[in-house]
mmCIF file with all atom_site columns, C-alpha atoms in Angstrom:
data_model
loop_
_atom_site.group_PDB
_atom_site.id
_atom_site.type_symbol
_atom_site.label_atom_id
_atom_site.label_alt_id
_atom_site.label_comp_id
_atom_site.label_asym_id
_atom_site.label_entity_id
_atom_site.label_seq_id
_atom_site.pdbx_PDB_ins_code
_atom_site.Cartn_x
_atom_site.Cartn_y
_atom_site.Cartn_z
_atom_site.occupancy
_atom_site.B_iso_or_equiv
_atom_site.pdbx_formal_charge
_atom_site.auth_seq_id
_atom_site.auth_comp_id
_atom_site.auth_asym_id
_atom_site.auth_atom_id
_atom_site.pdbx_PDB_model_num
ATOM 1   C CA . MET A 1 1   ? 15.435  -60.087 -3.606  1.00 51.00 ? 1474 MET A CA 1
ATOM 2   C CA . GLN A 1 2   ? 18.863  -58.679 -4.216  1.00 55.00 ? 1475 GLN A CA 1
ATOM 3   C CA . LEU A 1 3   ? 16.885  -56.857 -7.481  1.00 49.00 ? 1476 LEU A CA 1
ATOM 4   C CA . ILE A 1 4   ? 14.193  -56.047 -5.177  1.00 50.00 ? 1477 ILE A CA 1
ATOM 5   C CA . SER A 1 5   ? 16.760  -54.272 -2.715  1.00 55.00 ? 1478 SER A CA 1
ATOM 6   C CA . ALA A 1 6   ? 18.472  -52.452 -5.937  1.00 52.00 ? 1479 ALA A CA 1
ATOM 7   C CA . CYS A 1 7   ? 14.803  -50.911 -6.946  1.00 48.00 ? 1480 CYS A CA 1
ATOM 8   C CA . LEU A 1 8   ? 13.736  -49.742 -3.266  1.00 46.00 ? 1481 LEU A CA 1
ATOM 9   C CA . SER A 1 9   ? 17.704  -48.173 -2.488  1.00 53.00 ? 1482 SER A CA 1
ATOM 10  C CA . PHE A 1 10  ? 16.939  -46.486 -6.303  1.00 48.00 ? 1483 PHE A CA 1
ATOM 11  C CA . ILE A 1 11  ? 13.213  -45.282 -4.935  1.00 45.00 ? 1484 ILE A CA 1
ATOM 12  C CA . LEU A 1 12  ? 14.941  -43.735 -2.155  1.00 43.00 ? 1485 LEU A CA 1
ATOM 13  C CA . LEU A 1 13  ? 17.425  -42.083 -3.846  1.00 43.00 ? 1486 LEU A CA 1
ATOM 14  C CA . VAL A 1 14  ? 15.371  -40.233 -6.719  1.00 39.00 ? 1487 VAL A CA 1
ATOM 15  C CA . SER A 1 15  ? 13.525  -38.924 -3.516  1.00 39.00 ? 1488 SER A CA 1
ATOM 16  C CA . SER A 1 16  ? 15.881  -37.575 -1.880  1.00 40.00 ? 1489 SER A CA 1
ATOM 17  C CA . LEU A 1 17  ? 16.888  -35.443 -5.045  1.00 39.00 ? 1490 LEU A CA 1
ATOM 18  C CA . PHE A 1 18  ? 13.463  -34.617 -5.599  1.00 37.00 ? 1491 PHE A CA 1
ATOM 19  C CA . PRO A 1 19  ? 10.974  -34.010 -2.587  1.00 35.00 ? 1492 PRO A CA 1
ATOM 20  C CA . VAL A 1 20  ? 7.431   -34.319 -2.967  1.00 29.00 ? 1493 VAL A CA 1
ATOM 21  C CA . SER A 1 21  ? 7.214   -30.681 -1.399  1.00 29.00 ? 1494 SER A CA 1
ATOM 22  C CA . ALA A 1 22  ? 9.617   -29.468 -4.218  1.00 28.00 ? 1495 ALA A CA 1
ATOM 23  C CA . ILE A 1 23  ? 7.374   -30.882 -6.678  1.00 24.00 ? 1496 ILE A CA 1
ATOM 24  C CA . ALA A 1 24  ? 3.986   -30.080 -5.213  1.00 28.00 ? 1497 ALA A CA 1
ATOM 25  C CA . GLN A 1 25  ? 2.249   -26.761 -5.733  1.00 30.00 ? 1498 GLN A CA 1
ATOM 26  C CA . SER A 1 26  ? 2.755   -24.929 -2.910  1.00 35.00 ? 1499 SER A CA 1
ATOM 27  C CA . ASN A 1 27  ? -0.062  -22.349 -1.532  1.00 44.00 ? 1500 ASN A CA 1
ATOM 28  C CA . GLY A 1 28  ? 1.877   -19.778 -1.626  1.00 50.00 ? 1501 GLY A CA 1
ATOM 29  C CA . GLU A 1 29  ? 2.928   -19.345 -4.996  1.00 58.00 ? 1502 GLU A CA 1
ATOM 30  C CA . ILE A 1 30  ? 1.713   -16.408 -6.771  1.00 60.00 ? 1503 ILE A CA 1
ATOM 31  C CA . GLU A 1 31  ? -0.012  -16.323 -9.885  1.00 70.00 ? 1504 GLU A CA 1
ATOM 32  C CA . LYS A 1 32  ? 1.734   -15.308 -13.285 1.00 77.00 ? 1505 LYS A CA 1
ATOM 33  C CA . VAL A 1 33  ? -0.313  -12.841 -15.422 1.00 78.00 ? 1506 VAL A CA 1
ATOM 34  C CA . SER A 1 34  ? -0.108  -13.438 -19.426 1.00 81.00 ? 1507 SER A CA 1
ATOM 35  C CA . GLY A 1 35  ? 1.023   -10.217 -21.316 1.00 86.00 ? 1508 GLY A CA 1
ATOM 36  C CA . GLY A 1 36  ? -1.989  -10.378 -22.676 1.00 90.00 ? 1509 GLY A CA 1
ATOM 37  C CA . ARG A 1 37  ? -3.521  -9.476  -19.712 1.00 92.00 ? 1510 ARG A CA 1
ATOM 38  C CA . ILE A 1 38  ? -1.093  -6.775  -18.998 1.00 93.00 ? 1511 ILE A CA 1
ATOM 39  C CA . ASP A 1 39  ? -1.799  -5.506  -22.396 1.00 93.00 ? 1512 ASP A CA 1
ATOM 40  C CA . GLU A 1 40  ? -5.463  -5.428  -21.633 1.00 94.00 ? 1513 GLU A CA 1
ATOM 41  C CA . ALA A 1 41  ? -4.840  -3.694  -18.199 1.00 94.00 ? 1514 ALA A CA 1
ATOM 42  C CA . LEU A 1 42  ? -2.579  -1.142  -19.558 1.00 94.00 ? 1515 LEU A CA 1
ATOM 43  C CA . ALA A 1 43  ? -5.290  -0.630  -22.300 1.00 94.00 ? 1516 ALA A CA 1
ATOM 44  C CA . GLN A 1 44  ? -8.138  -0.035  -19.551 1.00 93.00 ? 1517 GLN A CA 1
ATOM 45  C CA . THR A 1 45  ? -6.247  2.536   -17.803 1.00 94.00 ? 1518 THR A CA 1
ATOM 46  C CA . VAL A 1 46  ? -6.120  6.215   -18.331 1.00 92.00 ? 1519 VAL A CA 1
ATOM 47  C CA . PRO A 1 47  ? -2.640  7.314   -20.644 1.00 92.00 ? 1520 PRO A CA 1
ATOM 48  C CA . THR A 1 48  ? 0.146   8.840   -19.304 1.00 92.00 ? 1521 THR A CA 1
ATOM 49  C CA . ARG A 1 49  ? 1.930   11.717  -20.510 1.00 91.00 ? 1522 ARG A CA 1
ATOM 50  C CA . PHE A 1 50  ? 4.983   12.291  -18.311 1.00 94.00 ? 1523 PHE A CA 1
ATOM 51  C CA . LEU A 1 51  ? 6.320   9.818   -15.741 1.00 96.00 ? 1524 LEU A CA 1
ATOM 52  C CA . PRO A 1 52  ? 7.513   10.601  -12.275 1.00 95.00 ? 1525 PRO A CA 1
ATOM 53  C CA . ASN A 1 53  ? 11.317  10.627  -13.450 1.00 94.00 ? 1526 ASN A CA 1
ATOM 54  C CA . GLN A 1 54  ? 10.199  13.519  -15.773 1.00 94.00 ? 1527 GLN A CA 1
ATOM 55  C CA . HIS A 1 55  ? 11.025  17.365  -15.155 1.00 93.00 ? 1528 HIS A CA 1
ATOM 56  C CA . LEU A 1 56  ? 7.402   17.627  -16.533 1.00 95.00 ? 1529 LEU A CA 1
ATOM 57  C CA . TYR A 1 57  ? 5.659   15.507  -14.211 1.00 95.00 ? 1530 TYR A CA 1
ATOM 58  C CA . PHE A 1 58  ? 4.624   18.361  -11.653 1.00 95.00 ? 1531 PHE A CA 1
ATOM 59  C CA . LEU A 1 59  ? 1.918   19.666  -14.452 1.00 95.00 ? 1532 LEU A CA 1
ATOM 60  C CA . ILE A 1 60  ? 0.211   16.188  -14.327 1.00 94.00 ? 1533 ILE A CA 1
ATOM 61  C CA . THR A 1 61  ? 0.297   16.521  -10.477 1.00 94.00 ? 1534 THR A CA 1
ATOM 62  C CA . LEU A 1 62  ? -0.878  20.330  -10.303 1.00 96.00 ? 1535 LEU A CA 1
ATOM 63  C CA . LYS A 1 63  ? -3.622  19.469  -12.751 1.00 96.00 ? 1536 LYS A CA 1
ATOM 64  C CA . GLU A 1 64  ? -4.894  16.427  -10.726 1.00 96.00 ? 1537 GLU A CA 1
ATOM 65  C CA . SER A 1 65  ? -5.406  18.611  -7.648  1.00 96.00 ? 1538 SER A CA 1
ATOM 66  C CA . VAL A 1 66  ? -6.840  21.353  -9.242  1.00 97.00 ? 1539 VAL A CA 1
ATOM 67  C CA . THR A 1 67  ? -9.113  18.856  -11.238 1.00 97.00 ? 1540 THR A CA 1
ATOM 68  C CA . ARG A 1 68  ? -10.076 16.985  -7.872  1.00 96.00 ? 1541 ARG A CA 1
ATOM 69  C CA . PHE A 1 69  ? -10.527 20.520  -6.180  1.00 96.00 ? 1542 PHE A CA 1
ATOM 70  C CA . PHE A 1 70  ? -13.551 21.395  -8.224  1.00 97.00 ? 1543 PHE A CA 1
ATOM 71  C CA . LYS A 1 71  ? -15.046 17.785  -8.063  1.00 96.00 ? 1544 LYS A CA 1
ATOM 72  C CA . PRO A 1 72  ? -18.441 18.998  -6.542  1.00 96.00 ? 1545 PRO A CA 1
ATOM 73  C CA . SER A 1 73  ? -19.041 15.753  -4.051  1.00 96.00 ? 1546 SER A CA 1
ATOM 74  C CA . ALA A 1 74  ? -17.259 12.954  -2.272  1.00 97.00 ? 1547 ALA A CA 1
ATOM 75  C CA . ARG A 1 75  ? -18.564 10.430  -4.933  1.00 96.00 ? 1548 ARG A CA 1
ATOM 76  C CA . GLU A 1 76  ? -17.158 12.021  -7.561  1.00 97.00 ? 1549 GLU A CA 1
ATOM 77  C CA . ARG A 1 77  ? -14.150 12.707  -5.942  1.00 97.00 ? 1550 ARG A CA 1
ATOM 78  C CA . ALA A 1 78  ? -13.744 8.878   -4.753  1.00 97.00 ? 1551 ALA A CA 1
ATOM 79  C CA . GLU A 1 79  ? -14.679 7.872   -8.525  1.00 97.00 ? 1552 GLU A CA 1
ATOM 80  C CA . PHE A 1 80  ? -11.874 10.616  -9.318  1.00 97.00 ? 1553 PHE A CA 1
ATOM 81  C CA . ASP A 1 81  ? -8.896  8.948   -6.874  1.00 98.00 ? 1554 ASP A CA 1
ATOM 82  C CA . PHE A 1 82  ? -9.614  5.282   -8.210  1.00 97.00 ? 1555 PHE A CA 1
ATOM 83  C CA . ILE A 1 83  ? -8.485  6.306   -11.529 1.00 97.00 ? 1556 ILE A CA 1
ATOM 84  C CA . ILE A 1 84  ? -5.830  8.172   -10.340 1.00 97.00 ? 1557 ILE A CA 1
ATOM 85  C CA . SER A 1 85  ? -4.956  5.194   -8.202  1.00 97.00 ? 1558 SER A CA 1
ATOM 86  C CA . GLY A 1 86  ? -5.131  3.229   -11.022 1.00 97.00 ? 1559 GLY A CA 1
ATOM 87  C CA . LYS A 1 87  ? -2.995  5.705   -13.559 1.00 97.00 ? 1560 LYS A CA 1
ATOM 88  C CA . ARG A 1 88  ? -0.118  5.281   -10.627 1.00 98.00 ? 1561 ARG A CA 1
ATOM 89  C CA . LEU A 1 89  ? 0.030   1.567   -11.294 1.00 97.00 ? 1562 LEU A CA 1
ATOM 90  C CA . LYS A 1 90  ? 0.440   1.800   -14.380 1.00 97.00 ? 1563 LYS A CA 1
ATOM 91  C CA . GLU A 1 91  ? 3.315   4.663   -13.903 1.00 97.00 ? 1564 GLU A CA 1
ATOM 92  C CA . THR A 1 92  ? 5.248   1.892   -11.837 1.00 97.00 ? 1565 THR A CA 1
ATOM 93  C CA . TYR A 1 93  ? 4.738   -0.797  -14.369 1.00 96.00 ? 1566 TYR A CA 1
ATOM 94  C CA . MET A 1 94  ? 6.411   1.692   -17.206 1.00 96.00 ? 1567 MET A CA 1
ATOM 95  C CA . LEU A 1 95  ? 8.899   2.628   -14.554 1.00 96.00 ? 1568 LEU A CA 1
ATOM 96  C CA . SER A 1 96  ? 9.860   -0.905  -13.542 1.00 94.00 ? 1569 SER A CA 1
ATOM 97  C CA . LYS A 1 97  ? 10.091  -1.442  -17.444 1.00 94.00 ? 1570 LYS A CA 1
ATOM 98  C CA . ASN A 1 98  ? 12.280  1.475   -17.800 1.00 94.00 ? 1571 ASN A CA 1
ATOM 99  C CA . ASN A 1 99  ? 14.428  -0.562  -14.890 1.00 93.00 ? 1572 ASN A CA 1
ATOM 100 C CA . ASN A 1 100 ? 13.909  2.512   -12.528 1.00 94.00 ? 1573 ASN A CA 1
ATOM 101 C CA . LEU A 1 101 ? 13.011  1.088   -9.560  1.00 94.00 ? 1574 LEU A CA 1
ATOM 102 C CA . ASN A 1 102 ? 13.590  3.304   -7.080  1.00 94.00 ? 1575 ASN A CA 1
ATOM 103 C CA . GLU A 1 103 ? 10.790  5.902   -8.527  1.00 96.00 ? 1576 GLU A CA 1
ATOM 104 C CA . ALA A 1 104 ? 8.632   2.695   -9.120  1.00 96.00 ? 1577 ALA A CA 1
ATOM 105 C CA . ARG A 1 105 ? 8.718   1.859   -5.126  1.00 96.00 ? 1578 ARG A CA 1
ATOM 106 C CA . LYS A 1 106 ? 7.619   5.952   -4.454  1.00 96.00 ? 1579 LYS A CA 1
ATOM 107 C CA . ASN A 1 107 ? 5.242   5.196   -6.926  1.00 97.00 ? 1580 ASN A CA 1
ATOM 108 C CA . LEU A 1 108 ? 3.664   3.060   -4.979  1.00 97.00 ? 1581 LEU A CA 1
ATOM 109 C CA . ASN A 1 109 ? 3.550   5.150   -2.009  1.00 97.00 ? 1582 ASN A CA 1
ATOM 110 C CA . ARG A 1 110 ? 1.653   7.462   -3.977  1.00 97.00 ? 1583 ARG A CA 1
ATOM 111 C CA . TYR A 1 111 ? -0.675  4.576   -5.115  1.00 98.00 ? 1584 TYR A CA 1
ATOM 112 C CA . VAL A 1 112 ? -1.449  3.645   -1.517  1.00 97.00 ? 1585 VAL A CA 1
ATOM 113 C CA . SER A 1 113 ? -2.163  7.226   -0.782  1.00 97.00 ? 1586 SER A CA 1
ATOM 114 C CA . ARG A 1 114 ? -4.407  7.847   -3.395  1.00 97.00 ? 1587 ARG A CA 1
ATOM 115 C CA . LEU A 1 115 ? -6.738  4.673   -2.810  1.00 96.00 ? 1588 LEU A CA 1
ATOM 116 C CA . ASN A 1 116 ? -6.884  5.501   1.118   1.00 97.00 ? 1589 ASN A CA 1
ATOM 117 C CA . LYS A 1 117 ? -8.050  9.071   -0.363  1.00 97.00 ? 1590 LYS A CA 1
ATOM 118 C CA . MET A 1 118 ? -10.610 7.275   -2.352  1.00 97.00 ? 1591 MET A CA 1
ATOM 119 C CA . ARG A 1 119 ? -11.980 4.947   0.559   1.00 96.00 ? 1592 ARG A CA 1
ATOM 120 C CA . LYS A 1 120 ? -12.664 8.252   2.511   1.00 97.00 ? 1593 LYS A CA 1
ATOM 121 C CA . GLN A 1 121 ? -14.580 9.327   0.351   1.00 97.00 ? 1594 GLN A CA 1
ATOM 122 C CA . ILE A 1 122 ? -16.535 6.428   -0.549  1.00 96.00 ? 1595 ILE A CA 1
ATOM 123 C CA . GLU A 1 123 ? -17.145 6.586   3.567   1.00 96.00 ? 1596 GLU A CA 1
ATOM 124 C CA . LYS A 1 124 ? -18.215 10.573  3.223   1.00 96.00 ? 1597 LYS A CA 1
ATOM 125 C CA . ALA A 1 125 ? -20.620 10.004  0.378   1.00 96.00 ? 1598 ALA A CA 1
ATOM 126 C CA . ARG A 1 126 ? -22.244 7.560   1.825   1.00 95.00 ? 1599 ARG A CA 1
ATOM 127 C CA . ALA A 1 127 ? -22.371 9.599   5.113   1.00 96.00 ? 1600 ALA A CA 1
ATOM 128 C CA . GLN A 1 128 ? -24.140 12.043  3.355   1.00 95.00 ? 1601 GLN A CA 1
ATOM 129 C CA . ASN A 1 129 ? -26.803 9.367   1.641   1.00 95.00 ? 1602 ASN A CA 1
ATOM 130 C CA . GLN A 1 130 ? -25.367 10.376  -1.855  1.00 95.00 ? 1603 GLN A CA 1
ATOM 131 C CA . ASP A 1 131 ? -26.272 7.638   -4.659  1.00 95.00 ? 1604 ASP A CA 1
ATOM 132 C CA . ILE A 1 132 ? -23.017 5.923   -5.155  1.00 94.00 ? 1605 ILE A CA 1
ATOM 133 C CA . ALA A 1 133 ? -24.128 3.277   -7.150  1.00 94.00 ? 1606 ALA A CA 1
ATOM 134 C CA . LYS A 1 134 ? -22.461 4.306   -10.521 1.00 94.00 ? 1607 LYS A CA 1
ATOM 135 C CA . GLN A 1 135 ? -19.492 5.078   -9.015  1.00 94.00 ? 1608 GLN A CA 1
ATOM 136 C CA . ILE A 1 136 ? -19.333 1.595   -7.196  1.00 95.00 ? 1609 ILE A CA 1
ATOM 137 C CA . ASP A 1 137 ? -19.931 -0.092  -10.506 1.00 94.00 ? 1610 ASP A CA 1
ATOM 138 C CA . SER A 1 138 ? -17.202 1.462   -11.914 1.00 94.00 ? 1611 SER A CA 1
ATOM 139 C CA . ILE A 1 139 ? -14.780 0.896   -9.411  1.00 95.00 ? 1612 ILE A CA 1
ATOM 140 C CA . SER A 1 140 ? -15.492 -2.541  -8.635  1.00 94.00 ? 1613 SER A CA 1
ATOM 141 C CA . GLU A 1 141 ? -14.882 -3.176  -12.494 1.00 93.00 ? 1614 GLU A CA 1
ATOM 142 C CA . GLY A 1 142 ? -11.804 -1.049  -12.492 1.00 95.00 ? 1615 GLY A CA 1
ATOM 143 C CA . PHE A 1 143 ? -10.611 -3.286  -9.490  1.00 95.00 ? 1616 PHE A CA 1
ATOM 144 C CA . GLU A 1 144 ? -9.312  -5.851  -12.161 1.00 94.00 ? 1617 GLU A CA 1
ATOM 145 C CA . SER A 1 145 ? -6.355  -4.041  -13.888 1.00 95.00 ? 1618 SER A CA 1
ATOM 146 C CA . HIS A 1 146 ? -5.311  -3.410  -10.258 1.00 96.00 ? 1619 HIS A CA 1
ATOM 147 C CA . LYS A 1 147 ? -4.834  -6.447  -9.633  1.00 94.00 ? 1620 LYS A CA 1
ATOM 148 C CA . THR A 1 148 ? -2.922  -7.430  -12.701 1.00 95.00 ? 1621 THR A CA 1
ATOM 149 C CA . PHE A 1 149 ? -0.610  -5.066  -11.913 1.00 96.00 ? 1622 PHE A CA 1
ATOM 150 C CA . LEU A 1 150 ? -0.165  -5.813  -8.490  1.00 95.00 ? 1623 LEU A CA 1
ATOM 151 C CA . ILE A 1 151 ? 0.188   -10.054 -9.453  1.00 93.00 ? 1624 ILE A CA 1
ATOM 152 C CA . TYR A 1 152 ? 2.579   -8.400  -12.103 1.00 93.00 ? 1625 TYR A CA 1
ATOM 153 C CA . PHE A 1 153 ? 5.038   -6.658  -9.493  1.00 94.00 ? 1626 PHE A CA 1
ATOM 154 C CA . LEU A 1 154 ? 4.601   -9.737  -6.939  1.00 91.00 ? 1627 LEU A CA 1
ATOM 155 C CA . GLY A 1 155 ? 5.789   -11.832 -9.533  1.00 89.00 ? 1628 GLY A CA 1
ATOM 156 C CA . LYS A 1 156 ? 8.996   -9.850  -9.493  1.00 84.00 ? 1629 LYS A CA 1
ATOM 157 C CA . ASN A 1 157 ? 9.880   -11.538 -6.169  1.00 69.00 ? 1630 ASN A CA 1
ATOM 158 C CA . ASP A 1 158 ? 11.549  -8.422  -3.599  1.00 75.00 ? 1631 ASP A CA 1
ATOM 159 C CA . THR A 1 159 ? 12.140  -5.878  -6.811  1.00 84.00 ? 1632 THR A CA 1
ATOM 160 C CA . PHE A 1 160 ? 8.980   -3.654  -4.816  1.00 90.00 ? 1633 PHE A CA 1
ATOM 161 C CA . GLY A 1 161 ? 10.080  -4.419  -1.186  1.00 90.00 ? 1634 GLY A CA 1
ATOM 162 C CA . GLN A 1 162 ? 8.056   -3.355  1.338   1.00 92.00 ? 1635 GLN A CA 1
ATOM 163 C CA . GLU A 1 163 ? 6.403   -0.433  -0.397  1.00 95.00 ? 1636 GLU A CA 1
ATOM 164 C CA . LEU A 1 164 ? 4.418   -3.543  -2.809  1.00 94.00 ? 1637 LEU A CA 1
ATOM 165 C CA . ILE A 1 165 ? 3.181   -5.125  0.546   1.00 93.00 ? 1638 ILE A CA 1
ATOM 166 C CA . ASP A 1 166 ? 1.491   -1.906  1.547   1.00 95.00 ? 1639 ASP A CA 1
ATOM 167 C CA . SER A 1 167 ? 0.174   -1.308  -1.662  1.00 96.00 ? 1640 SER A CA 1
ATOM 168 C CA . VAL A 1 168 ? -1.143  -4.882  -2.153  1.00 94.00 ? 1641 VAL A CA 1
ATOM 169 C CA . GLU A 1 169 ? -2.727  -4.411  1.491   1.00 94.00 ? 1642 GLU A CA 1
ATOM 170 C CA . ALA A 1 170 ? -4.401  -1.132  0.589   1.00 96.00 ? 1643 ALA A CA 1
ATOM 171 C CA . PHE A 1 171 ? -5.546  -2.914  -2.559  1.00 96.00 ? 1644 PHE A CA 1
ATOM 172 C CA . ASP A 1 172 ? -7.286  -5.688  0.101   1.00 94.00 ? 1645 ASP A CA 1
ATOM 173 C CA . GLU A 1 173 ? -8.488  -3.215  2.627   1.00 94.00 ? 1646 GLU A CA 1
ATOM 174 C CA . ALA A 1 174 ? -10.363 -0.975  -0.820  1.00 95.00 ? 1647 ALA A CA 1
ATOM 175 C CA . VAL A 1 175 ? -11.767 -4.333  -1.816  1.00 95.00 ? 1648 VAL A CA 1
ATOM 176 C CA . ARG A 1 176 ? -13.468 -5.391  1.584   1.00 93.00 ? 1649 ARG A CA 1
ATOM 177 C CA . ALA A 1 177 ? -14.579 -1.287  1.620   1.00 94.00 ? 1650 ALA A CA 1
ATOM 178 C CA . ILE A 1 178 ? -16.284 -1.693  -1.640  1.00 95.00 ? 1651 ILE A CA 1
ATOM 179 C CA . ASP A 1 179 ? -17.684 -5.339  -0.758  1.00 94.00 ? 1652 ASP A CA 1
ATOM 180 C CA . ILE A 1 180 ? -19.574 -3.652  2.342   1.00 93.00 ? 1653 ILE A CA 1
ATOM 181 C CA . ILE A 1 181 ? -21.684 -2.279  -0.273  1.00 93.00 ? 1654 ILE A CA 1
ATOM 182 C CA . LYS A 1 182 ? -21.434 -4.277  -2.961  1.00 92.00 ? 1655 LYS A CA 1
ATOM 183 C CA . PRO A 1 183 ? -21.067 -8.075  -1.268  1.00 92.00 ? 1656 PRO A CA 1
ATOM 184 C CA . GLY A 1 184 ? -19.276 -10.126 -3.405  1.00 89.00 ? 1657 GLY A CA 1
ATOM 185 C CA . ILE A 1 185 ? -16.053 -8.964  -4.783  1.00 88.00 ? 1658 ILE A CA 1
ATOM 186 C CA . THR A 1 186 ? -13.821 -10.018 -2.222  1.00 87.00 ? 1659 THR A CA 1
ATOM 187 C CA . ASN A 1 187 ? -13.917 -13.343 -3.885  1.00 85.00 ? 1660 ASN A CA 1
ATOM 188 C CA . ARG A 1 188 ? -12.941 -12.220 -7.286  1.00 87.00 ? 1661 ARG A CA 1
ATOM 189 C CA . PHE A 1 189 ? -10.230 -9.953  -5.860  1.00 87.00 ? 1662 PHE A CA 1
ATOM 190 C CA . GLN A 1 190 ? -8.333  -11.562 -2.962  1.00 79.00 ? 1663 GLN A CA 1
ATOM 191 C CA . ILE A 1 191 ? -4.767  -11.189 -3.233  1.00 78.00 ? 1664 ILE A CA 1
ATOM 192 C CA . LEU A 1 192 ? -3.831  -11.583 0.513   1.00 59.00 ? 1665 LEU A CA 1
ATOM 193 C CA . SER A 1 193 ? -4.566  -14.226 2.802   1.00 46.00 ? 1666 SER A CA 1
ATOM 194 C CA . VAL A 1 194 ? -5.635  -12.631 5.735   1.00 39.00 ? 1667 VAL A CA 1
ATOM 195 C CA . SER A 1 195 ? -7.512  -13.455 8.974   1.00 33.00 ? 1668 SER A CA 1
ATOM 196 C CA . GLU A 1 196 ? -9.780  -10.763 9.516   1.00 39.00 ? 1669 GLU A CA 1
ATOM 197 C CA . LYS A 1 197 ? -10.909 -9.444  13.391  1.00 38.00 ? 1670 LYS A CA 1
ATOM 198 C CA . ASP A 1 198 ? -14.484 -10.449 14.407  1.00 37.00 ? 1671 ASP A CA 1
ATOM 199 C CA . ASP A 1 199 ? -15.619 -7.415  13.704  1.00 42.00 ? 1672 ASP A CA 1
ATOM 200 C CA . GLY A 1 200 ? -13.954 -7.505  9.888   1.00 41.00 ? 1673 GLY A CA 1
ATOM 201 C CA . SER A 1 201 ? -12.877 -3.590  9.958   1.00 42.00 ? 1674 SER A CA 1
ATOM 202 C CA . ASN A 1 202 ? -9.246  -4.427  10.438  1.00 43.00 ? 1675 ASN A CA 1
ATOM 203 C CA . LEU A 1 203 ? -6.285  -6.631  8.934   1.00 38.00 ? 1676 LEU A CA 1
ATOM 204 C CA . ASN A 1 204 ? -3.851  -8.642  11.145  1.00 41.00 ? 1677 ASN A CA 1
ATOM 205 C CA . GLN A 1 205 ? 0.132   -7.670  10.995  1.00 41.00 ? 1678 GLN A CA 1
ATOM 206 C CA . THR A 1 206 ? 0.702   -9.114  7.604   1.00 39.00 ? 1679 THR A CA 1
ATOM 207 C CA . ASN A 1 207 ? 3.955   -10.155 5.752   1.00 43.00 ? 1680 ASN A CA 1
ATOM 208 C CA . ASP A 1 208 ? 5.432   -11.782 2.411   1.00 43.00 ? 1681 ASP A CA 1
ATOM 209 C CA . SER A 1 209 ? 4.188   -15.244 3.382   1.00 39.00 ? 1682 SER A CA 1
ATOM 210 C CA . GLN A 1 210 ? 0.592   -14.346 4.106   1.00 43.00 ? 1683 GLN A CA 1
ATOM 211 C CA . ILE A 1 211 ? 0.339   -13.449 0.152   1.00 43.00 ? 1684 ILE A CA 1
ATOM 212 C CA . SER A 1 212 ? -1.809  -16.299 -1.362  1.00 42.00 ? 1685 SER A CA 1
ATOM 213 C CA . PRO A 1 213 ? -2.712  -17.338 -5.126  1.00 40.00 ? 1686 PRO A CA 1
ATOM 214 C CA . ILE A 1 214 ? -5.578  -15.239 -6.350  1.00 39.00 ? 1687 ILE A CA 1
ATOM 215 C CA . LEU A 1 215 ? -8.720  -17.152 -6.340  1.00 34.00 ? 1688 LEU A CA 1
ATOM 216 C CA . ASN A 1 216 ? -10.806 -16.392 -9.845  1.00 37.00 ? 1689 ASN A CA 1
ATOM 217 C CA . GLU A 1 217 ? -9.784  -15.378 -13.260 1.00 38.00 ? 1690 GLU A CA 1
ATOM 218 C CA . ALA A 1 218 ? -10.246 -11.968 -14.742 1.00 36.00 ? 1691 ALA A CA 1
ATOM 219 C CA . SER A 1 219 ? -13.299 -10.629 -14.527 1.00 38.00 ? 1692 SER A CA 1
ATOM 220 C CA . PRO A 1 220 ? -15.307 -9.123  -17.381 1.00 39.00 ? 1693 PRO A CA 1
ATOM 221 C CA . SER A 1 221 ? -13.674 -6.226  -18.616 1.00 40.00 ? 1694 SER A CA 1
ATOM 222 C CA . PHE A 1 222 ? -15.317 -2.756  -18.935 1.00 40.00 ? 1695 PHE A CA 1
ATOM 223 C CA . ASN A 1 223 ? -14.724 0.430   -20.857 1.00 46.00 ? 1696 ASN A CA 1
ATOM 224 C CA . PRO A 1 224 ? -12.570 2.708   -19.581 1.00 45.00 ? 1697 PRO A CA 1
ATOM 225 C CA . ARG A 1 225 ? -13.035 6.826   -19.881 1.00 45.00 ? 1698 ARG A CA 1
ATOM 226 C CA . ARG A 1 226 ? -10.888 8.168   -22.099 1.00 44.00 ? 1699 ARG A CA 1
ATOM 227 C CA . ILE A 1 227 ? -9.637  11.223  -20.336 1.00 44.00 ? 1700 ILE A CA 1
ATOM 228 C CA . ILE A 1 228 ? -5.895  12.275  -19.880 1.00 44.00 ? 1701 ILE A CA 1
ATOM 229 C CA . TYR A 1 229 ? -5.017  13.520  -16.212 1.00 44.00 ? 1702 TYR A CA 1
#
């Protein structure tokens, strides 16, 4: 009897030291990305010549503005904006590797701005009945590298602050905007755990606790355009 009592006491002691909640995998745990996935995302994104903290970077943004101005249609501007948004994530990654976190956070704001421009151009192209099938396919596959970068940033805890949360929300909104045209991609690229309103048009207010695991692994890779902007 004393032996049984001693065993029970030992089990209770171990349970108190290692609670089940600490052992079980949390629903809010962020998926980790391998170095190979990061390398693939870097390769799939257009090359960078200068980073935002370098003096000649203004030449890059000037060239981007001029190039976009001469895009003849909303669908082409949408595709261009998406390519540049991916470039902003690549720059953010490189800035973070150089420990320039302040500039990295600023660059995430540029990512959000560019992604929002892409969504507006998609809406404009649809309103004008433009054929955007090619652009939608390209954007759908390009979301994979965006997802990889964002998961990597999320794994850095509070390094990127509110700018990262805004970026993840903008990504989620962009995915759902494309899903209206090409149904099914939200399941491939869901990062946020959100409750949509009945009309599905808006996200509820989101905070750090709502970040959920990625639902699926990488999608088939695509061949990026080797264009330097």
